[in-house]
Amino acid sequence: VYTLYHSPVSGNSYKVLLLLEQLEAPYEVIEVDILGGAARTENFARLNAKRRVPVLITAEGHLLTESNAILWYLARGSGFLPRDEFQQAQALEWMFFEQNHLESSLGLPRLWDTLLGQGREKAAAIAERRAAGVVFLKILEEHLAAHAFLVAERYTIADICLYAYTHNCHEGGFDLAPFPAIRAWLARVASQPRHVPMPPARPAPR
Ligand SMILES: N[C@@H](CCC(=O)N[C@@H](CS)C(=O)NCC(=O)O)C(=O)O
């Protein structure tokens, strides 16, 4: 049985939960109230010095952080990771793009503006992330206009990874209307067997 330290507002946590569900793997969840600061405590730092979720504990008691490393570990030997080594590298290519570019531009306006209600204090940073995010959405749109899925023409952990912060980017003020290929791909991902939705962001009281 896996143990997942998880937050329902965290897209990085959601990736792992979604794959565990789709693998039909046995797991238990320990919920961490990250908006209340529960990941920043000394107690939590003893578990993960980076003070972040997700954290996965394997049945053998090994601990793994970094959502995309966890996806990779869990997907080995399953249909969610391509067998072909070049396609594996292509999956990583998208997953690094997600961590370097997509997560921080699509995800942070949702966190700052909607979840934390810091839209006024962080207005300049949010505008900057939104502008950057549109550039990255265009890159994704161009690829998905020619491919049903990100890699290998089928659903893999690369799709799970990029879905996490793309499907809810409207909660951070993005408009996906100009991106029909992304919208069609989001629907394809959401219709995969054993898909579980991520709870919508509850706006912070202003
Ligand atoms: N690169 C890490 C990022 C993890 C991360 O940023 N986690 C956020 C939630 S999505 C977190 O735990 N934040 C807690 C905090 O800021 O106090 C991953 O992919 O797992």
mmCIF file of C-alpha atoms and ligand atoms in Angstrom:
data_model
loop_
_atom_site.group_PDB
_atom_site.id
_atom_site.type_symbol
_atom_site.label_atom_id
_atom_site.label_comp_id
_atom_site.label_asym_id
_atom_site.label_seq_id
_atom_site.Cartn_x
_atom_site.Cartn_y
_atom_site.Cartn_z
ATOM 1 C CA VAL A 1 0.000 0.000 0.000
ATOM 2 C CA TYR A 2 1.286 3.449 -0.940
ATOM 3 C CA THR A 3 0.881 6.466 1.320
ATOM 4 C CA LEU A 4 0.366 9.784 -0.438
ATOM 5 C CA TYR A 5 0.766 13.122 1.325
ATOM 6 C CA HIS A 6 -1.655 15.135 -0.695
ATOM 7 C CA SER A 7 -3.509 18.417 -0.914
ATOM 8 C CA PRO A 8 -6.788 18.699 -2.846
ATOM 9 C CA VAL A 9 -5.811 22.204 -4.076
ATOM 10 C CA SER A 10 -2.463 21.011 -5.470
ATOM 11 C CA GLY A 11 -2.190 20.040 -9.127
ATOM 12 C CA ASN A 12 1.114 18.318 -8.431
ATOM 13 C CA SER A 13 -0.640 16.131 -5.852
ATOM 14 C CA TYR A 14 -3.559 15.530 -8.204
ATOM 15 C CA LYS A 15 -1.280 14.056 -10.893
ATOM 16 C CA VAL A 16 -0.211 11.310 -8.500
ATOM 17 C CA LEU A 17 -3.716 10.631 -7.202
ATOM 18 C CA LEU A 18 -5.017 10.329 -10.776
ATOM 19 C CA LEU A 19 -2.332 7.846 -11.789
ATOM 20 C CA LEU A 20 -2.805 5.756 -8.616
ATOM 21 C CA GLU A 21 -6.518 5.562 -9.447
ATOM 22 C CA GLN A 22 -5.907 4.643 -13.062
ATOM 23 C CA LEU A 23 -3.370 1.990 -12.075
ATOM 24 C CA GLU A 24 -5.888 0.653 -9.543
ATOM 25 C CA ALA A 25 -3.012 0.730 -7.042
ATOM 26 C CA PRO A 26 -3.806 0.449 -3.328
ATOM 27 C CA TYR A 27 -3.084 3.709 -1.506
ATOM 28 C CA GLU A 28 -4.023 5.790 1.465
ATOM 29 C CA VAL A 29 -4.071 9.574 1.549
ATOM 30 C CA ILE A 30 -2.817 11.897 4.264
ATOM 31 C CA GLU A 31 -4.247 15.324 3.568
ATOM 32 C CA VAL A 32 -1.954 18.299 4.160
ATOM 33 C CA ASP A 33 -3.587 21.726 4.615
ATOM 34 C CA ILE A 34 -1.056 23.623 2.502
ATOM 35 C CA LEU A 35 -3.106 26.837 2.381
ATOM 36 C CA GLY A 36 -3.071 26.780 6.191
ATOM 37 C CA GLY A 37 0.729 26.402 6.193
ATOM 38 C CA ALA A 38 0.842 22.719 7.186
ATOM 39 C CA ALA A 39 3.662 21.941 4.717
ATOM 40 C CA ARG A 40 5.864 24.689 6.202
ATOM 41 C CA THR A 41 6.090 23.272 9.709
ATOM 42 C CA GLU A 42 9.261 21.742 11.155
ATOM 43 C CA ASN A 43 7.341 18.538 11.598
ATOM 44 C CA PHE A 44 6.549 18.314 7.891
ATOM 45 C CA ALA A 45 10.122 19.336 6.987
ATOM 46 C CA ARG A 46 11.331 16.203 8.757
ATOM 47 C CA LEU A 47 9.331 14.236 6.178
ATOM 48 C CA ASN A 48 10.216 16.391 3.152
ATOM 49 C CA ALA A 49 12.889 19.044 3.627
ATOM 50 C CA LYS A 50 11.480 20.850 0.558
ATOM 51 C CA ARG A 51 8.221 21.373 2.504
ATOM 52 C CA ARG A 52 6.049 20.470 -0.427
ATOM 53 C CA VAL A 53 3.422 17.940 -1.429
ATOM 54 C CA PRO A 54 3.125 15.436 -2.998
ATOM 55 C CA VAL A 55 5.200 12.942 -1.048
ATOM 56 C CA LEU A 56 4.857 9.236 -1.793
ATOM 57 C CA ILE A 57 5.868 6.489 0.628
ATOM 58 C CA THR A 58 6.188 3.074 -0.986
ATOM 59 C CA ALA A 59 5.145 -0.212 0.600
ATOM 60 C CA GLU A 60 8.833 -0.786 1.452
ATOM 61 C CA GLY A 61 8.937 2.561 3.254
ATOM 62 C CA HIS A 62 10.923 4.453 0.597
ATOM 63 C CA LEU A 63 10.078 8.130 0.269
ATOM 64 C CA LEU A 64 9.839 9.957 -3.040
ATOM 65 C CA THR A 65 9.132 13.634 -3.748
ATOM 66 C CA GLU A 66 8.649 15.574 -7.019
ATOM 67 C CA SER A 67 5.352 14.789 -8.716
ATOM 68 C CA ASN A 68 6.881 13.901 -12.059
ATOM 69 C CA ALA A 69 9.480 11.562 -10.533
ATOM 70 C CA ILE A 70 6.610 9.880 -8.684
ATOM 71 C CA LEU A 71 4.598 9.551 -11.914
ATOM 72 C CA TRP A 72 7.585 7.979 -13.608
ATOM 73 C CA TYR A 73 8.206 5.552 -10.742
ATOM 74 C CA LEU A 74 4.581 4.445 -10.512
ATOM 75 C CA ALA A 75 4.102 4.108 -14.282
ATOM 76 C CA ARG A 76 7.077 1.835 -14.963
ATOM 77 C CA GLY A 77 5.977 -1.392 -16.614
ATOM 78 C CA SER A 78 2.440 -0.099 -17.252
ATOM 79 C CA GLY A 79 0.816 1.231 -20.404
ATOM 80 C CA PHE A 80 1.062 4.763 -18.971
ATOM 81 C CA LEU A 81 4.797 4.908 -19.775
ATOM 82 C CA PRO A 82 5.793 4.221 -23.392
ATOM 83 C CA ARG A 83 8.105 1.211 -23.844
ATOM 84 C CA ASP A 84 10.066 2.868 -26.635
ATOM 85 C CA GLU A 85 13.069 4.737 -25.218
ATOM 86 C CA PHE A 86 12.813 7.674 -27.573
ATOM 87 C CA GLN A 87 9.148 8.079 -26.668
ATOM 88 C CA GLN A 88 10.144 7.894 -22.993
ATOM 89 C CA ALA A 89 12.505 10.798 -23.624
ATOM 90 C CA GLN A 90 9.684 12.658 -25.358
ATOM 91 C CA ALA A 91 7.506 12.116 -22.282
ATOM 92 C CA LEU A 92 10.280 13.619 -20.149
ATOM 93 C CA GLU A 93 10.612 16.483 -22.608
ATOM 94 C CA TRP A 94 6.973 17.471 -21.937
ATOM 95 C CA MET A 95 7.276 16.844 -18.211
ATOM 96 C CA PHE A 96 10.288 19.165 -17.902
ATOM 97 C CA PHE A 97 8.447 21.748 -19.985
ATOM 98 C CA GLU A 98 5.576 21.451 -17.520
ATOM 99 C CA GLN A 99 7.783 22.049 -14.457
ATOM 100 C CA ASN A 100 9.913 24.763 -16.042
ATOM 101 C CA HIS A 101 7.210 26.733 -17.801
ATOM 102 C CA LEU A 102 3.611 25.576 -17.577
ATOM 103 C CA GLU A 103 3.131 24.922 -13.867
ATOM 104 C CA SER A 104 4.422 28.299 -12.699
ATOM 105 C CA SER A 105 2.618 30.325 -15.355
ATOM 106 C CA LEU A 106 -0.750 28.520 -15.416
ATOM 107 C CA GLY A 107 -0.768 27.478 -11.767
ATOM 108 C CA LEU A 108 0.444 30.490 -9.820
ATOM 109 C CA PRO A 109 -2.306 32.959 -10.863
ATOM 110 C CA ARG A 110 -4.810 30.344 -9.656
ATOM 111 C CA LEU A 111 -2.958 30.017 -6.347
ATOM 112 C CA TRP A 112 -2.284 33.704 -5.738
ATOM 113 C CA ASP A 113 -5.438 35.289 -7.100
ATOM 114 C CA THR A 114 -8.122 32.682 -6.467
ATOM 115 C CA LEU A 115 -6.992 30.391 -3.646
ATOM 116 C CA LEU A 116 -5.102 32.965 -1.550
ATOM 117 C CA GLY A 117 -7.007 36.124 -2.558
ATOM 118 C CA GLN A 118 -3.756 38.059 -3.134
ATOM 119 C CA GLY A 119 -4.817 39.440 -6.528
ATOM 120 C CA ARG A 120 -4.215 43.040 -5.526
ATOM 121 C CA GLU A 121 -0.787 42.662 -3.875
ATOM 122 C CA LYS A 122 0.480 40.350 -6.580
ATOM 123 C CA ALA A 123 -1.185 42.023 -9.584
ATOM 124 C CA ALA A 124 2.069 42.619 -11.487
ATOM 125 C CA ALA A 125 3.401 39.084 -10.953
ATOM 126 C CA ILE A 126 0.030 37.607 -11.920
ATOM 127 C CA ALA A 127 -0.095 39.657 -15.141
ATOM 128 C CA GLU A 128 3.433 38.512 -15.961
ATOM 129 C CA ARG A 129 2.537 34.826 -15.422
ATOM 130 C CA ARG A 130 -0.640 35.171 -17.468
ATOM 131 C CA ALA A 131 1.283 36.652 -20.408
ATOM 132 C CA ALA A 132 3.897 33.891 -20.202
ATOM 133 C CA GLY A 133 1.197 31.235 -19.866
ATOM 134 C CA VAL A 134 -0.454 32.224 -23.133
ATOM 135 C CA VAL A 135 2.845 31.725 -24.978
ATOM 136 C CA PHE A 136 3.148 28.217 -23.509
ATOM 137 C CA LEU A 137 -0.490 27.417 -24.279
ATOM 138 C CA LYS A 138 0.225 28.286 -27.920
ATOM 139 C CA ILE A 139 3.075 25.751 -27.960
ATOM 140 C CA LEU A 140 0.773 23.109 -26.505
ATOM 141 C CA GLU A 141 -2.030 24.005 -28.932
ATOM 142 C CA GLU A 142 0.243 23.650 -31.933
ATOM 143 C CA HIS A 143 1.344 20.177 -30.864
ATOM 144 C CA LEU A 144 -2.157 18.986 -30.013
ATOM 145 C CA ALA A 145 -3.558 20.260 -33.306
ATOM 146 C CA ALA A 146 -1.504 17.468 -34.917
ATOM 147 C CA HIS A 147 -1.613 14.790 -32.187
ATOM 148 C CA ALA A 148 -4.388 13.238 -30.100
ATOM 149 C CA PHE A 149 -2.052 12.897 -27.090
ATOM 150 C CA LEU A 150 1.319 14.381 -26.186
ATOM 151 C CA VAL A 151 3.466 11.316 -26.868
ATOM 152 C CA ALA A 152 3.132 8.023 -28.741
ATOM 153 C CA GLU A 153 -0.400 8.914 -29.926
ATOM 154 C CA ARG A 154 -1.844 7.519 -26.718
ATOM 155 C CA TYR A 155 -2.589 8.512 -23.150
ATOM 156 C CA THR A 156 0.559 8.498 -20.973
ATOM 157 C CA ILE A 157 1.954 10.142 -17.836
ATOM 158 C CA ALA A 158 2.909 13.124 -20.003
ATOM 159 C CA ASP A 159 -0.818 13.807 -20.503
ATOM 160 C CA ILE A 160 -1.531 13.331 -16.790
ATOM 161 C CA CYS A 161 1.299 15.727 -15.984
ATOM 162 C CA LEU A 162 0.254 18.563 -18.282
ATOM 163 C CA TYR A 163 -3.461 18.076 -17.654
ATOM 164 C CA ALA A 164 -3.062 18.940 -13.968
ATOM 165 C CA TYR A 165 -2.438 22.674 -14.415
ATOM 166 C CA THR A 166 -4.041 23.116 -17.858
ATOM 167 C CA HIS A 167 -7.564 21.830 -17.213
ATOM 168 C CA ASN A 168 -8.199 24.337 -14.426
ATOM 169 C CA CYS A 169 -6.201 27.315 -15.701
ATOM 170 C CA HIS A 170 -9.460 29.264 -16.139
ATOM 171 C CA GLU A 171 -9.505 29.320 -12.329
ATOM 172 C CA GLY A 172 -6.448 31.569 -12.638
ATOM 173 C CA GLY A 173 -8.009 33.810 -15.268
ATOM 174 C CA PHE A 174 -6.919 32.079 -18.479
ATOM 175 C CA ASP A 175 -9.349 31.733 -21.373
ATOM 176 C CA LEU A 176 -9.076 28.493 -23.346
ATOM 177 C CA ALA A 177 -11.595 29.603 -26.007
ATOM 178 C CA PRO A 178 -8.783 30.380 -28.524
ATOM 179 C CA PHE A 179 -7.269 26.906 -27.967
ATOM 180 C CA PRO A 180 -9.656 24.328 -29.501
ATOM 181 C CA ALA A 181 -7.055 21.547 -29.765
ATOM 182 C CA ILE A 182 -6.218 21.911 -26.068
ATOM 183 C CA ARG A 183 -9.913 21.802 -25.177
ATOM 184 C CA ALA A 184 -10.446 18.644 -27.260
ATOM 185 C CA TRP A 185 -7.392 17.018 -25.607
ATOM 186 C CA LEU A 186 -8.648 17.962 -22.120
ATOM 187 C CA ALA A 187 -11.924 16.207 -22.962
ATOM 188 C CA ARG A 188 -10.041 13.130 -24.227
ATOM 189 C CA VAL A 189 -7.995 12.994 -21.030
ATOM 190 C CA ALA A 190 -11.099 13.419 -18.856
ATOM 191 C CA SER A 191 -12.807 10.528 -20.661
ATOM 192 C CA GLN A 192 -10.067 7.981 -19.929
ATOM 193 C CA PRO A 193 -11.086 4.969 -17.819
ATOM 194 C CA ARG A 194 -11.007 5.552 -14.042
ATOM 195 C CA HIS A 195 -10.469 9.290 -14.474
ATOM 196 C CA VAL A 196 -11.095 11.243 -11.271
ATOM 197 C CA PRO A 197 -11.695 15.005 -11.341
ATOM 198 C CA MET A 198 -9.746 17.513 -9.274
ATOM 199 C CA PRO A 199 -11.947 19.576 -6.943
ATOM 200 C CA PRO A 200 -12.536 23.122 -8.249
ATOM 201 C CA ALA A 201 -10.679 25.943 -6.503
ATOM 202 C CA ARG A 202 -12.692 27.606 -3.753
ATOM 203 C CA PRO A 203 -11.983 31.351 -3.946
ATOM 204 C CA ALA A 204 -10.528 32.885 -0.769
ATOM 205 C CA PRO A 205 -12.855 35.365 0.977
ATOM 206 C CA ARG A 206 -11.926 38.942 0.003
HETATM 207 N N1 LIG B 1 8.292 20.369 -8.098
HETATM 208 C C1 LIG B 1 7.402 19.924 -7.068
HETATM 209 C C2 LIG B 1 6.539 21.076 -6.642
HETATM 210 C C3 LIG B 1 5.710 20.755 -5.418
HETATM 211 C C4 LIG B 1 4.909 21.962 -4.964
HETATM 212 O O1 LIG B 1 5.128 23.099 -5.399
HETATM 213 N N2 LIG B 1 3.950 21.710 -4.092
HETATM 214 C C5 LIG B 1 3.102 22.765 -3.569
HETATM 215 C C6 LIG B 1 1.647 22.484 -3.913
HETATM 216 S S1 LIG B 1 1.374 22.303 -5.653
HETATM 217 C C7 LIG B 1 3.224 22.810 -2.052
HETATM 218 O O2 LIG B 1 3.324 21.776 -1.420
HETATM 219 N N3 LIG B 1 3.207 24.000 -1.438
HETATM 220 C C8 LIG B 1 3.245 24.097 -0.011
HETATM 221 C C9 LIG B 1 3.605 25.471 0.442
HETATM 222 O O3 LIG B 1 3.904 26.306 -0.413
HETATM 223 O O4 LIG B 1 3.551 25.696 1.644
HETATM 224 C C10 LIG B 1 6.537 18.762 -7.587
HETATM 225 O O5 LIG B 1 6.347 18.668 -8.806
HETATM 226 O O6 LIG B 1 6.080 17.937 -6.787
#
